[in-house]
XYZ file of N, CA and C in Angstrom:
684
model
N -10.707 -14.256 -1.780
C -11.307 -13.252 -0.923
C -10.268 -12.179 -0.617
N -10.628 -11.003 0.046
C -9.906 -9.562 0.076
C -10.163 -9.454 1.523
N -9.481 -9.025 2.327
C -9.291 -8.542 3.487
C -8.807 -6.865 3.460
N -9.815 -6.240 4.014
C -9.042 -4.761 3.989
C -9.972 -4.079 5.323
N -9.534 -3.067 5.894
C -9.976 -2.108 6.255
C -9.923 -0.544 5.953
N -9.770 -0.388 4.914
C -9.395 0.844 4.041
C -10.143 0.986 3.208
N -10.576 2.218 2.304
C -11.494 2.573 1.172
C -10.425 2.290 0.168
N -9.164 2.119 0.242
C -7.900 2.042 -0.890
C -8.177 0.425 -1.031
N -8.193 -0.080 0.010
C -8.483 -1.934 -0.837
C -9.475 -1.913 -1.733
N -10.543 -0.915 -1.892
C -11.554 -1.205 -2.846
C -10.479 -0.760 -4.324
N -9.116 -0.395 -4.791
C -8.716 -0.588 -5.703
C -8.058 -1.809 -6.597
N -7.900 -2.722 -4.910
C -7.437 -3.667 -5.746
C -8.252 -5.041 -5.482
N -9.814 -4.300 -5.276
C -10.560 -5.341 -4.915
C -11.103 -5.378 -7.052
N -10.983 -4.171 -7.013
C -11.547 -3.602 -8.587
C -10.407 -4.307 -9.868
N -9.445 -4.293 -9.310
C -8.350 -4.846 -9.921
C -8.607 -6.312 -10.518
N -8.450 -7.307 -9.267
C -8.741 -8.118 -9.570
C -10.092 -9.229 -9.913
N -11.477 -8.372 -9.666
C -12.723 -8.696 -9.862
C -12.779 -8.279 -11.266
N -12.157 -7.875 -12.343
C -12.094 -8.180 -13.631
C -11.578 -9.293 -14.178
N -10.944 -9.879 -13.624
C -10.127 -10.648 -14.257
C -10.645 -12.067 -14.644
N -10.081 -12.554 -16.068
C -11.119 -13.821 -16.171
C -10.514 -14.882 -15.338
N -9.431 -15.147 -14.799
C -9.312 -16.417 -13.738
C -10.230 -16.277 -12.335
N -10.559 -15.178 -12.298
C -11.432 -14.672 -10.711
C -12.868 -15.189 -11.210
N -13.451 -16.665 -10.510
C -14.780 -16.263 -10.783
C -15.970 -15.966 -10.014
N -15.173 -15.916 -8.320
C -16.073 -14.892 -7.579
C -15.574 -14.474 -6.680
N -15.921 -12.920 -5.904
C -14.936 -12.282 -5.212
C -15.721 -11.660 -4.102
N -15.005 -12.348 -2.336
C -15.511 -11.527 -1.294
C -14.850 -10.800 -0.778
N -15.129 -9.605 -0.879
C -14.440 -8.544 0.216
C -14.687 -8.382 1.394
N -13.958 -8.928 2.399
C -14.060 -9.129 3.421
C -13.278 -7.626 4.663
N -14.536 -6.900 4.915
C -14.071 -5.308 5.717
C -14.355 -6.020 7.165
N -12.926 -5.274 7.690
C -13.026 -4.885 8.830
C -12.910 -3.525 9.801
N -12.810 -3.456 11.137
C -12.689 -1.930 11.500
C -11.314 -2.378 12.616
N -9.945 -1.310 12.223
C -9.317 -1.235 13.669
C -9.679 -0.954 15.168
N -8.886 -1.627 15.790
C -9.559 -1.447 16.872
C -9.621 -0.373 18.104
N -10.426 0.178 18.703
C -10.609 1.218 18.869
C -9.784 1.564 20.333
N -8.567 2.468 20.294
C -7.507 2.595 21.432
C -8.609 2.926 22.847
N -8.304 2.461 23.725
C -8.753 3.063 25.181
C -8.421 4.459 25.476
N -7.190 4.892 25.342
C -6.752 6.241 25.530
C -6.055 7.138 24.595
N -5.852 8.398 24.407
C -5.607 9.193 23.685
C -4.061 8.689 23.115
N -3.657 8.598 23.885
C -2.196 7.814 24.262
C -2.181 6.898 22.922
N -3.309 6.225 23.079
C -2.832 4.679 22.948
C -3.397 5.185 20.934
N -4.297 5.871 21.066
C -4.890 6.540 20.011
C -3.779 6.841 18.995
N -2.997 7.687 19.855
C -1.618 8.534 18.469
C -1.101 7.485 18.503
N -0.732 6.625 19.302
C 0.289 5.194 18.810
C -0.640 4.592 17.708
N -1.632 4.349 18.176
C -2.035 3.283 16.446
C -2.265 4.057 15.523
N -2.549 4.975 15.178
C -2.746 6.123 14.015
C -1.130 6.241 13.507
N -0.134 6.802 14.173
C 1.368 6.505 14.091
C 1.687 5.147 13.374
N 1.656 4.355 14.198
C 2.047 2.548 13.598
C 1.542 2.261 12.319
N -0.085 2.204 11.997
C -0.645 2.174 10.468
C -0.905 3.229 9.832
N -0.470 4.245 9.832
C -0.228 5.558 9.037
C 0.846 6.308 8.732
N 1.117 6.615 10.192
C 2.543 7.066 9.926
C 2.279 8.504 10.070
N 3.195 9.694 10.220
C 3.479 11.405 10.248
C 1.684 11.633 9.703
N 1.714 11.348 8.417
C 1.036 11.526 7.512
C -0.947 11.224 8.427
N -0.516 10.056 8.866
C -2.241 9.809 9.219
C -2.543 10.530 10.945
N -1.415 10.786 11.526
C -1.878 11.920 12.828
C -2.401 13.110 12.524
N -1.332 14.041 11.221
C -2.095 15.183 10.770
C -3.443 15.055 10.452
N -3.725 13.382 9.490
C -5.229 14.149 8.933
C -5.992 13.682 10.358
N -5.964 13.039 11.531
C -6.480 12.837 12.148
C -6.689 13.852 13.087
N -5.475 15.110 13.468
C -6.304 15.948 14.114
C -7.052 16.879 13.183
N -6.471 17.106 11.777
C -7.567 17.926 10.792
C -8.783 17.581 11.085
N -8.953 16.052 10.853
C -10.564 15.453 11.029
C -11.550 15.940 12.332
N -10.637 16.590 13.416
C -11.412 16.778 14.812
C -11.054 18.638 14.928
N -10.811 18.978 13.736
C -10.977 20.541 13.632
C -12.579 20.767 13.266
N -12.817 22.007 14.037
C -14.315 22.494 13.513
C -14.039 23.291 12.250
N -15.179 23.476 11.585
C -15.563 24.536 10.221
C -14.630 24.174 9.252
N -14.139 25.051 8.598
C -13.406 25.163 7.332
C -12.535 24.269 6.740
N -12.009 23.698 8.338
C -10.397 23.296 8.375
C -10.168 22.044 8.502
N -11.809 21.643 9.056
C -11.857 19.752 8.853
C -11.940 19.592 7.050
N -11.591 18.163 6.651
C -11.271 17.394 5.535
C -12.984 16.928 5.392
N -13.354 16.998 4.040
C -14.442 16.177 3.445
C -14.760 14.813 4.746
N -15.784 14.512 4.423
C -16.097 13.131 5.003
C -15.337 11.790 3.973
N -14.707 10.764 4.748
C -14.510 9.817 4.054
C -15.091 9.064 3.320
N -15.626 8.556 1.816
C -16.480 7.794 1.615
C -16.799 6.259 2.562
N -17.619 5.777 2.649
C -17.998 4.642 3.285
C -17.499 3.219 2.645
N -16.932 2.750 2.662
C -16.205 1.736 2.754
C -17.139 0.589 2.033
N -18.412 0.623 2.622
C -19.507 -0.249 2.324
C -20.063 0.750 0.652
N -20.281 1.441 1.082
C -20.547 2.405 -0.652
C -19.826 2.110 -1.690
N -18.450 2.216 -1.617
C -17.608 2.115 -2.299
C -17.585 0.788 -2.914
N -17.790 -0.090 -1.867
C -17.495 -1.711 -2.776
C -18.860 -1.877 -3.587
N -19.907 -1.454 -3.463
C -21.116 -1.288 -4.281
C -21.287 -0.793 -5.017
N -20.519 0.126 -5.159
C -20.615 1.137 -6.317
C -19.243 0.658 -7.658
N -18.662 0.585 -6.602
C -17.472 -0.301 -8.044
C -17.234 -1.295 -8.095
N -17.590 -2.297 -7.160
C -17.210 -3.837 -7.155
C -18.577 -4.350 -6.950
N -19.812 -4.227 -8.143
C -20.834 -4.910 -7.572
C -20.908 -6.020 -7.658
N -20.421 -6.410 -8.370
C -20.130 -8.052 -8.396
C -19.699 -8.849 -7.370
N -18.783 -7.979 -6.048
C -18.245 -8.626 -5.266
C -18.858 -9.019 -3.810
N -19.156 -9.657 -3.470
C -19.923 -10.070 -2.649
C -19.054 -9.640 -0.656
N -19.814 -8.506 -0.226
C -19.584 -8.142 1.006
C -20.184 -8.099 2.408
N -19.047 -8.857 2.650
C -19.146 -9.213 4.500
C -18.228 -8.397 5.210
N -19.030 -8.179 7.002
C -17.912 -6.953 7.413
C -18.146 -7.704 9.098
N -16.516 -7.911 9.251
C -16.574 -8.335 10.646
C -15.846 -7.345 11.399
N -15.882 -7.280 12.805
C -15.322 -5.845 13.631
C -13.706 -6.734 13.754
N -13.779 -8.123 14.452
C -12.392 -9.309 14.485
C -12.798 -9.845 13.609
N -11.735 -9.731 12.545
C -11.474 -11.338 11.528
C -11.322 -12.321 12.190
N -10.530 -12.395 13.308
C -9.960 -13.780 14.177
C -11.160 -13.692 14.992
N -11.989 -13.188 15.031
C -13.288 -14.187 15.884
C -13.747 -15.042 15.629
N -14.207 -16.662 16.270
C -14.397 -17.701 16.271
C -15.877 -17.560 14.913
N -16.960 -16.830 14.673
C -17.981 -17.179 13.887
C -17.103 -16.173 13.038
N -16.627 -15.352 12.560
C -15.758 -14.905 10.894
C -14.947 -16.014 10.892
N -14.110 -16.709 11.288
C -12.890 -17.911 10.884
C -14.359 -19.141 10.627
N -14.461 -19.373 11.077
C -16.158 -20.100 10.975
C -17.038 -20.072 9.458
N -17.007 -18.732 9.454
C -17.875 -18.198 8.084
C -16.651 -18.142 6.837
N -15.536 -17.818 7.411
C -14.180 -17.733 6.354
C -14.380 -19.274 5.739
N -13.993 -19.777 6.446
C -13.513 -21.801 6.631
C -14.786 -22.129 5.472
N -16.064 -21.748 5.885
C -17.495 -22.354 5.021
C -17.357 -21.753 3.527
N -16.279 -21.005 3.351
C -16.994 -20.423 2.175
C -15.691 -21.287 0.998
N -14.653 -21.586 1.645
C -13.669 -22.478 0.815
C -12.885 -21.530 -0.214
N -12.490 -20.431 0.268
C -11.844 -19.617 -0.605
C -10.259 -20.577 -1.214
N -9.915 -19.920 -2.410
C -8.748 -20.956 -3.262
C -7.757 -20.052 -2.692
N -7.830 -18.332 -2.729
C -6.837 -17.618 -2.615
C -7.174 -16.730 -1.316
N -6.498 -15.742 -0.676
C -6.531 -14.564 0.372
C -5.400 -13.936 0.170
N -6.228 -12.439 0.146
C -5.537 -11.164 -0.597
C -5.789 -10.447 0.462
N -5.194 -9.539 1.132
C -4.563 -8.854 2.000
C -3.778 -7.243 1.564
N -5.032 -6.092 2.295
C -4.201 -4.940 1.876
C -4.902 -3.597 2.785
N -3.973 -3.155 3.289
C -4.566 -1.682 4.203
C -5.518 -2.465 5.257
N -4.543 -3.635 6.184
C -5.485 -4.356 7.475
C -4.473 -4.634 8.327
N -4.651 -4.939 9.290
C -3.942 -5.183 10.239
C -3.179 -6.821 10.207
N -2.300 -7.047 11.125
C -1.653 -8.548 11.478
C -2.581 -9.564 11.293
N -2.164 -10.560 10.420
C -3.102 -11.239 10.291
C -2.837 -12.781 11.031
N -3.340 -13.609 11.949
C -3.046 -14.640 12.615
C -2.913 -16.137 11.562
N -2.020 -17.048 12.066
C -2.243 -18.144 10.652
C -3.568 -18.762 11.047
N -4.287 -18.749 11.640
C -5.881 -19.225 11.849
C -6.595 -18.475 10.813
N -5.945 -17.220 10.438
C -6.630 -16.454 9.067
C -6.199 -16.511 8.307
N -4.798 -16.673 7.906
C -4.150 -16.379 6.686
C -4.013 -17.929 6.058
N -4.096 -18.927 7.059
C -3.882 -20.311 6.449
C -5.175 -21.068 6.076
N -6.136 -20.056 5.566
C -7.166 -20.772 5.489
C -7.772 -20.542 3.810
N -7.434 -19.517 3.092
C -6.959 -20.339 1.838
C -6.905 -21.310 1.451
N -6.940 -22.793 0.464
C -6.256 -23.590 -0.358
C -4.928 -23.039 -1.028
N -4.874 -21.778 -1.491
C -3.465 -21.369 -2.264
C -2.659 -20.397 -1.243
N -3.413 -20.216 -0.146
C -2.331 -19.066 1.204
C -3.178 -17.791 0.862
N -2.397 -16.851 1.334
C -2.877 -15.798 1.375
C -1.521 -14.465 0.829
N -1.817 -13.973 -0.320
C -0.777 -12.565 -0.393
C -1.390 -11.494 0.390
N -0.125 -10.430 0.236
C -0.765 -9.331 0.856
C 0.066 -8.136 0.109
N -0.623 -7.146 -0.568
C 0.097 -6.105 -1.028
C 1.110 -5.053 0.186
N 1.965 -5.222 -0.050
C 2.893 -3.780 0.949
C 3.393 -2.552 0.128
N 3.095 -1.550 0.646
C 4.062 -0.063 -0.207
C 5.086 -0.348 0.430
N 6.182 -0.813 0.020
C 7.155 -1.134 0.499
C 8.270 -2.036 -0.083
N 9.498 -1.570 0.373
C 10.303 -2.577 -0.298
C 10.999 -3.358 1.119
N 10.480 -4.801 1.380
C 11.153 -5.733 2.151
C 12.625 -6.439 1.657
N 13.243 -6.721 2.578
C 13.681 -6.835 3.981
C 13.804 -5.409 4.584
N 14.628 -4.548 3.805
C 15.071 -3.132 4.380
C 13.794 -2.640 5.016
N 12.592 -2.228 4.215
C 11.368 -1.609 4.641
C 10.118 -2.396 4.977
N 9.684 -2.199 6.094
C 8.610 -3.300 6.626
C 7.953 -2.367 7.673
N 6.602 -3.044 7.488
C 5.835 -1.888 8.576
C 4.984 -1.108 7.520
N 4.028 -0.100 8.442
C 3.808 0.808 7.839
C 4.169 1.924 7.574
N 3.651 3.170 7.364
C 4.256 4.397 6.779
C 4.658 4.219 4.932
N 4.077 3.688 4.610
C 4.984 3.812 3.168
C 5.499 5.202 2.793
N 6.921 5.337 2.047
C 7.300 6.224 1.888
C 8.061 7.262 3.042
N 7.529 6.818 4.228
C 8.417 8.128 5.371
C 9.050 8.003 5.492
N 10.080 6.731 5.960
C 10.926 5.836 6.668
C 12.493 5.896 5.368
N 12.084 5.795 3.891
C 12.399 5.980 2.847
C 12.931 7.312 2.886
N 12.276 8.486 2.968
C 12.360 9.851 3.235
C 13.331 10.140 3.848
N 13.087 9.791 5.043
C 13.608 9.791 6.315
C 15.379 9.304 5.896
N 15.615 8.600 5.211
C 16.664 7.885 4.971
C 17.651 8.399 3.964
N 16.909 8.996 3.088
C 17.047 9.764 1.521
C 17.390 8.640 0.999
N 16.605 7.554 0.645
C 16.739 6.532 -0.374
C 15.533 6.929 -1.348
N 16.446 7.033 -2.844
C 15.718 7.694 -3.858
C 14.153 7.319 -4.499
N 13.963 5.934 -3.487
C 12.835 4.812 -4.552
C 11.714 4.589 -3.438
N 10.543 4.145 -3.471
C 9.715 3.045 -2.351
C 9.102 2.001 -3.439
N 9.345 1.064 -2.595
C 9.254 -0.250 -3.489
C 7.173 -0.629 -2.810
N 7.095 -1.045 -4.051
C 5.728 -1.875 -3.809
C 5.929 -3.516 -4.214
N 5.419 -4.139 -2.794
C 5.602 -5.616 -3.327
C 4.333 -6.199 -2.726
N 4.280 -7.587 -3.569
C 3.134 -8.377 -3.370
C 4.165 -9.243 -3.151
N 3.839 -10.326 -1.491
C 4.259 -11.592 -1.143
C 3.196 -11.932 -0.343
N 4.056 -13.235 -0.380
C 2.703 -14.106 0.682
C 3.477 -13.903 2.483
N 1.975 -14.027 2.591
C 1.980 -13.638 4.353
C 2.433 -15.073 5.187
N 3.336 -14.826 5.901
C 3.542 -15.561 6.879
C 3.342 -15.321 8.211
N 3.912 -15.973 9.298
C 3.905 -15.171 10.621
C 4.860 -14.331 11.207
N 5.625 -13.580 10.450
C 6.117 -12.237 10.162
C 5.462 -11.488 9.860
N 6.428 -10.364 9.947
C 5.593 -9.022 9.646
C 6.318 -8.471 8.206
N 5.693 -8.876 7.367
C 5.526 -8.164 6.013
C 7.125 -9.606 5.618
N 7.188 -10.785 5.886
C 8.773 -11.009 6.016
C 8.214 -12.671 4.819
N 7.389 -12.877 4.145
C 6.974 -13.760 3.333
C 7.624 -13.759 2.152
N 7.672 -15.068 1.518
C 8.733 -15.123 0.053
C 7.488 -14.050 -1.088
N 8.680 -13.380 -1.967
C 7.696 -12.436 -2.605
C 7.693 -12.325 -4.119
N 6.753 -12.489 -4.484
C 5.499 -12.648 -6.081
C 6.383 -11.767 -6.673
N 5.989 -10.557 -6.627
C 6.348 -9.533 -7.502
C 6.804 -8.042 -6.930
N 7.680 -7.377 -7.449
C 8.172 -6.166 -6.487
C 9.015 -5.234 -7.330
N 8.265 -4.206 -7.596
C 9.135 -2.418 -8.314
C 9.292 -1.677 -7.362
N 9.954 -0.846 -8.304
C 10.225 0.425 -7.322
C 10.132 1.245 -8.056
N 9.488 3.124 -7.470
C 8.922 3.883 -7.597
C 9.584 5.299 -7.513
N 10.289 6.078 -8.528
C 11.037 7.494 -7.689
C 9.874 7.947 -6.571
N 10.927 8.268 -5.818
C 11.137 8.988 -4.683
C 11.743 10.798 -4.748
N 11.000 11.711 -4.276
C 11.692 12.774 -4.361
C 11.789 12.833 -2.865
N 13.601 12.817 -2.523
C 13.795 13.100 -1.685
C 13.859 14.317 -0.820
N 13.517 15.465 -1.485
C 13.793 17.030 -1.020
C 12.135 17.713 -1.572
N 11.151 16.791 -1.586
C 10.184 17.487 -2.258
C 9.559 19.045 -1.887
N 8.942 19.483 -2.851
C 8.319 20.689 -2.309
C 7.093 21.082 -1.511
N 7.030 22.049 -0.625
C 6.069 22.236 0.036
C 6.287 21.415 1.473
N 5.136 20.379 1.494
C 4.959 19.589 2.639
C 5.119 18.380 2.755
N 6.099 17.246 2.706
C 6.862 16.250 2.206
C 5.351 15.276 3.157
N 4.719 15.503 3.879
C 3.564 14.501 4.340
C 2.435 14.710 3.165
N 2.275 15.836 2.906
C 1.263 16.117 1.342
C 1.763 15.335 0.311
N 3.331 15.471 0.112
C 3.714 14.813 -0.760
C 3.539 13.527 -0.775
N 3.719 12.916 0.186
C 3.768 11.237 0.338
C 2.461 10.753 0.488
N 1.250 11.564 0.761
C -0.077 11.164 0.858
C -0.378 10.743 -0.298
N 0.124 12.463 -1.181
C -0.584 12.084 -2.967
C 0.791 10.988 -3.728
N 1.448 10.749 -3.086
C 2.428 9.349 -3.917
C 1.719 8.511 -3.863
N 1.358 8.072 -2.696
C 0.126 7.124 -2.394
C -1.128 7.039 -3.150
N -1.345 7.908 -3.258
C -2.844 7.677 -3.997
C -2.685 7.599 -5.221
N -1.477 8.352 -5.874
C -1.638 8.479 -7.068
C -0.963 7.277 -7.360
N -0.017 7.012 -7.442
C 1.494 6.201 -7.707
C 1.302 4.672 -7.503
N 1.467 4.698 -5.904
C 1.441 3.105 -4.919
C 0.572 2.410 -5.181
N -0.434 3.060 -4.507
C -1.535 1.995 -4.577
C -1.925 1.524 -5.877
N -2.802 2.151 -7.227
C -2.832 2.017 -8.852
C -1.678 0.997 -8.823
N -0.459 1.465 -8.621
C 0.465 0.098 -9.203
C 0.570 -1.108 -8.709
N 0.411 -0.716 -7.121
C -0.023 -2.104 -6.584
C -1.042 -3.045 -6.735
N -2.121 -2.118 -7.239
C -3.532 -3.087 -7.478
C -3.337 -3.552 -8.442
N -2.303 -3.034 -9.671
C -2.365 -4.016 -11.056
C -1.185 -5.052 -10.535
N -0.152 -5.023 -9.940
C 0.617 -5.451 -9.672
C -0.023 -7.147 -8.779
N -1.051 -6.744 -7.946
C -1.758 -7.934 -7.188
C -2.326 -8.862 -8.324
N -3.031 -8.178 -9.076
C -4.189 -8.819 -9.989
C -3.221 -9.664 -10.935
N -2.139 -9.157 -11.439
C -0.693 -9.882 -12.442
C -0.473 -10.819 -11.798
N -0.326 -10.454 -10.304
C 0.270 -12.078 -9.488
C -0.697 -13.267 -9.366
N -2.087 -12.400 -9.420
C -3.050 -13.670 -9.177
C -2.821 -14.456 -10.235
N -3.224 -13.784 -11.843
C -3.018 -14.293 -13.166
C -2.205 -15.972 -13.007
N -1.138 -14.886 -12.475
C 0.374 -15.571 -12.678
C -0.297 -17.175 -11.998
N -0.608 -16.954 -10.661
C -0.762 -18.420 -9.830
C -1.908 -19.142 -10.717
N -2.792 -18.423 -11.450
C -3.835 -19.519 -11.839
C -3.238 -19.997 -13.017
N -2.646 -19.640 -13.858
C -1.532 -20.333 -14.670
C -0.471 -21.130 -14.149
N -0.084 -21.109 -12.795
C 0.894 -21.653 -12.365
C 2.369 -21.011 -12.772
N 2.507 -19.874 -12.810
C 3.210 -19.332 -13.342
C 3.636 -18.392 -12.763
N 3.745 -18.500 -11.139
C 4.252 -17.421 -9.976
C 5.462 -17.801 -9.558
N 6.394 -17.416 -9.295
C 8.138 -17.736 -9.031
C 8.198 -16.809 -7.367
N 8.251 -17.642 -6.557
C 8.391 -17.166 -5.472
C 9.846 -16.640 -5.028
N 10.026 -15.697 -4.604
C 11.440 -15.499 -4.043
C 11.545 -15.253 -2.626
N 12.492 -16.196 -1.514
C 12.676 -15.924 -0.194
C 13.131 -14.920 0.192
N 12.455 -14.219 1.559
C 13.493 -12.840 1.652
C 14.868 -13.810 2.741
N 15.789 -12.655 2.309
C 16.815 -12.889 3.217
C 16.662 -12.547 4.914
């Protein structure tokens, strides 16, 4: 099963719903949760986005010209390219009837990408655990923002890794992990820039990168490495 709250997990929901060791796949959507105050608003937009997701968020609350397209629907998207995959959408994953409905369905694996902290009441409910894709290269980089923090640093690369989730944050022994140039001085608007790294770059490599690791475990053929 897939855990996401993002229209970007539907890439590596697509990823790995080809694959012949997969022989059935739930995508499991959720929605963040919704801040009390404006306050509390730019902090979580900040924390799982980063520079990058405040701009498009006040773009999104501009009138006429200057607001952004509508986002596709989340629910569209997995229908339209993952019809095969069978979708459920809870507001809490950790609510007592989703861990309930998780537990009944006996998933082997849990895949994890563009969602929030996940509790071991969720992540340990797998038979094989649960990975989770990060734009990111751990120990050094953890969190969200992929790419700013990097920027921010002038380190030339951002690493994408697939590990398994523990009760850390992003801090699990890890599957598989590259790294990606980085232009540190880019042109124009270095948040434009790091949006389209993302879309173009990160994520695509990460979704083949997830689907390789699954391969790998149903062969038995995944080499875990501890972080330091």
């Amino acid at each position: 099963m897939l855990l996401t709250s993002n229209v970007l997990g539907v890439d590596v929901a697509v990823a790995v719903a080809g694959l012949a060791e997969v022989r059935s796949l739930h995508v499991v959507t959720t929605s963040l949760p919704r801040p009390r105050t404006m306050l509390e608003r730019v902090k979580r937009t900040y924390r799982f986005a980063g520079p990058a997701g405040l701009i498009a968020s006040a773009r999104a609350r501009l009138p006429g010209p200057f607001a952004p397209p509508p986002a596709p629907r989340l629910a569209d998207e997995i229908a339209l390219r993952v019809p095969s995959a069978v979708h459920l959408h809870y507001p809490d994953l950790h609510a007592p009837e989703c861990l309930a409905h998780l537990r009944s369905l006996r998933p082997d694996l849990g895949l994890v990408f563009a969602c929030y902290r996940l509790r071991r009441t969720l992540f340990a409910i797998p038979r094989l655990g649960t990975l989770n894709l990060h734009l990111g290269k751990p120990p050094e980089f953890r969190g969200s923002s992929p790419g700013f923090y990097e920027l921010l640093a002038g380190v030339p690369e951002v690493g994408v890794t697939v590990h398994r989730v523990d009760d850390g944050l992003d801090s699990g022994p890890i599957l598989l992990q590259r790294g990606f140039p980085l232009d540190v001085a880019p042109e124009g608007d270095p948040i434009r820039y790091l949006a389209r790294l993302q879309r173009e770059v990160l994520v695509p490599a990460g979704a083949a990168m997830m689907a390789q690791v699954v391969r790998l475990l149903a062969r038995g053929e995944a080499v875990e490495v501890p972080q330091a």
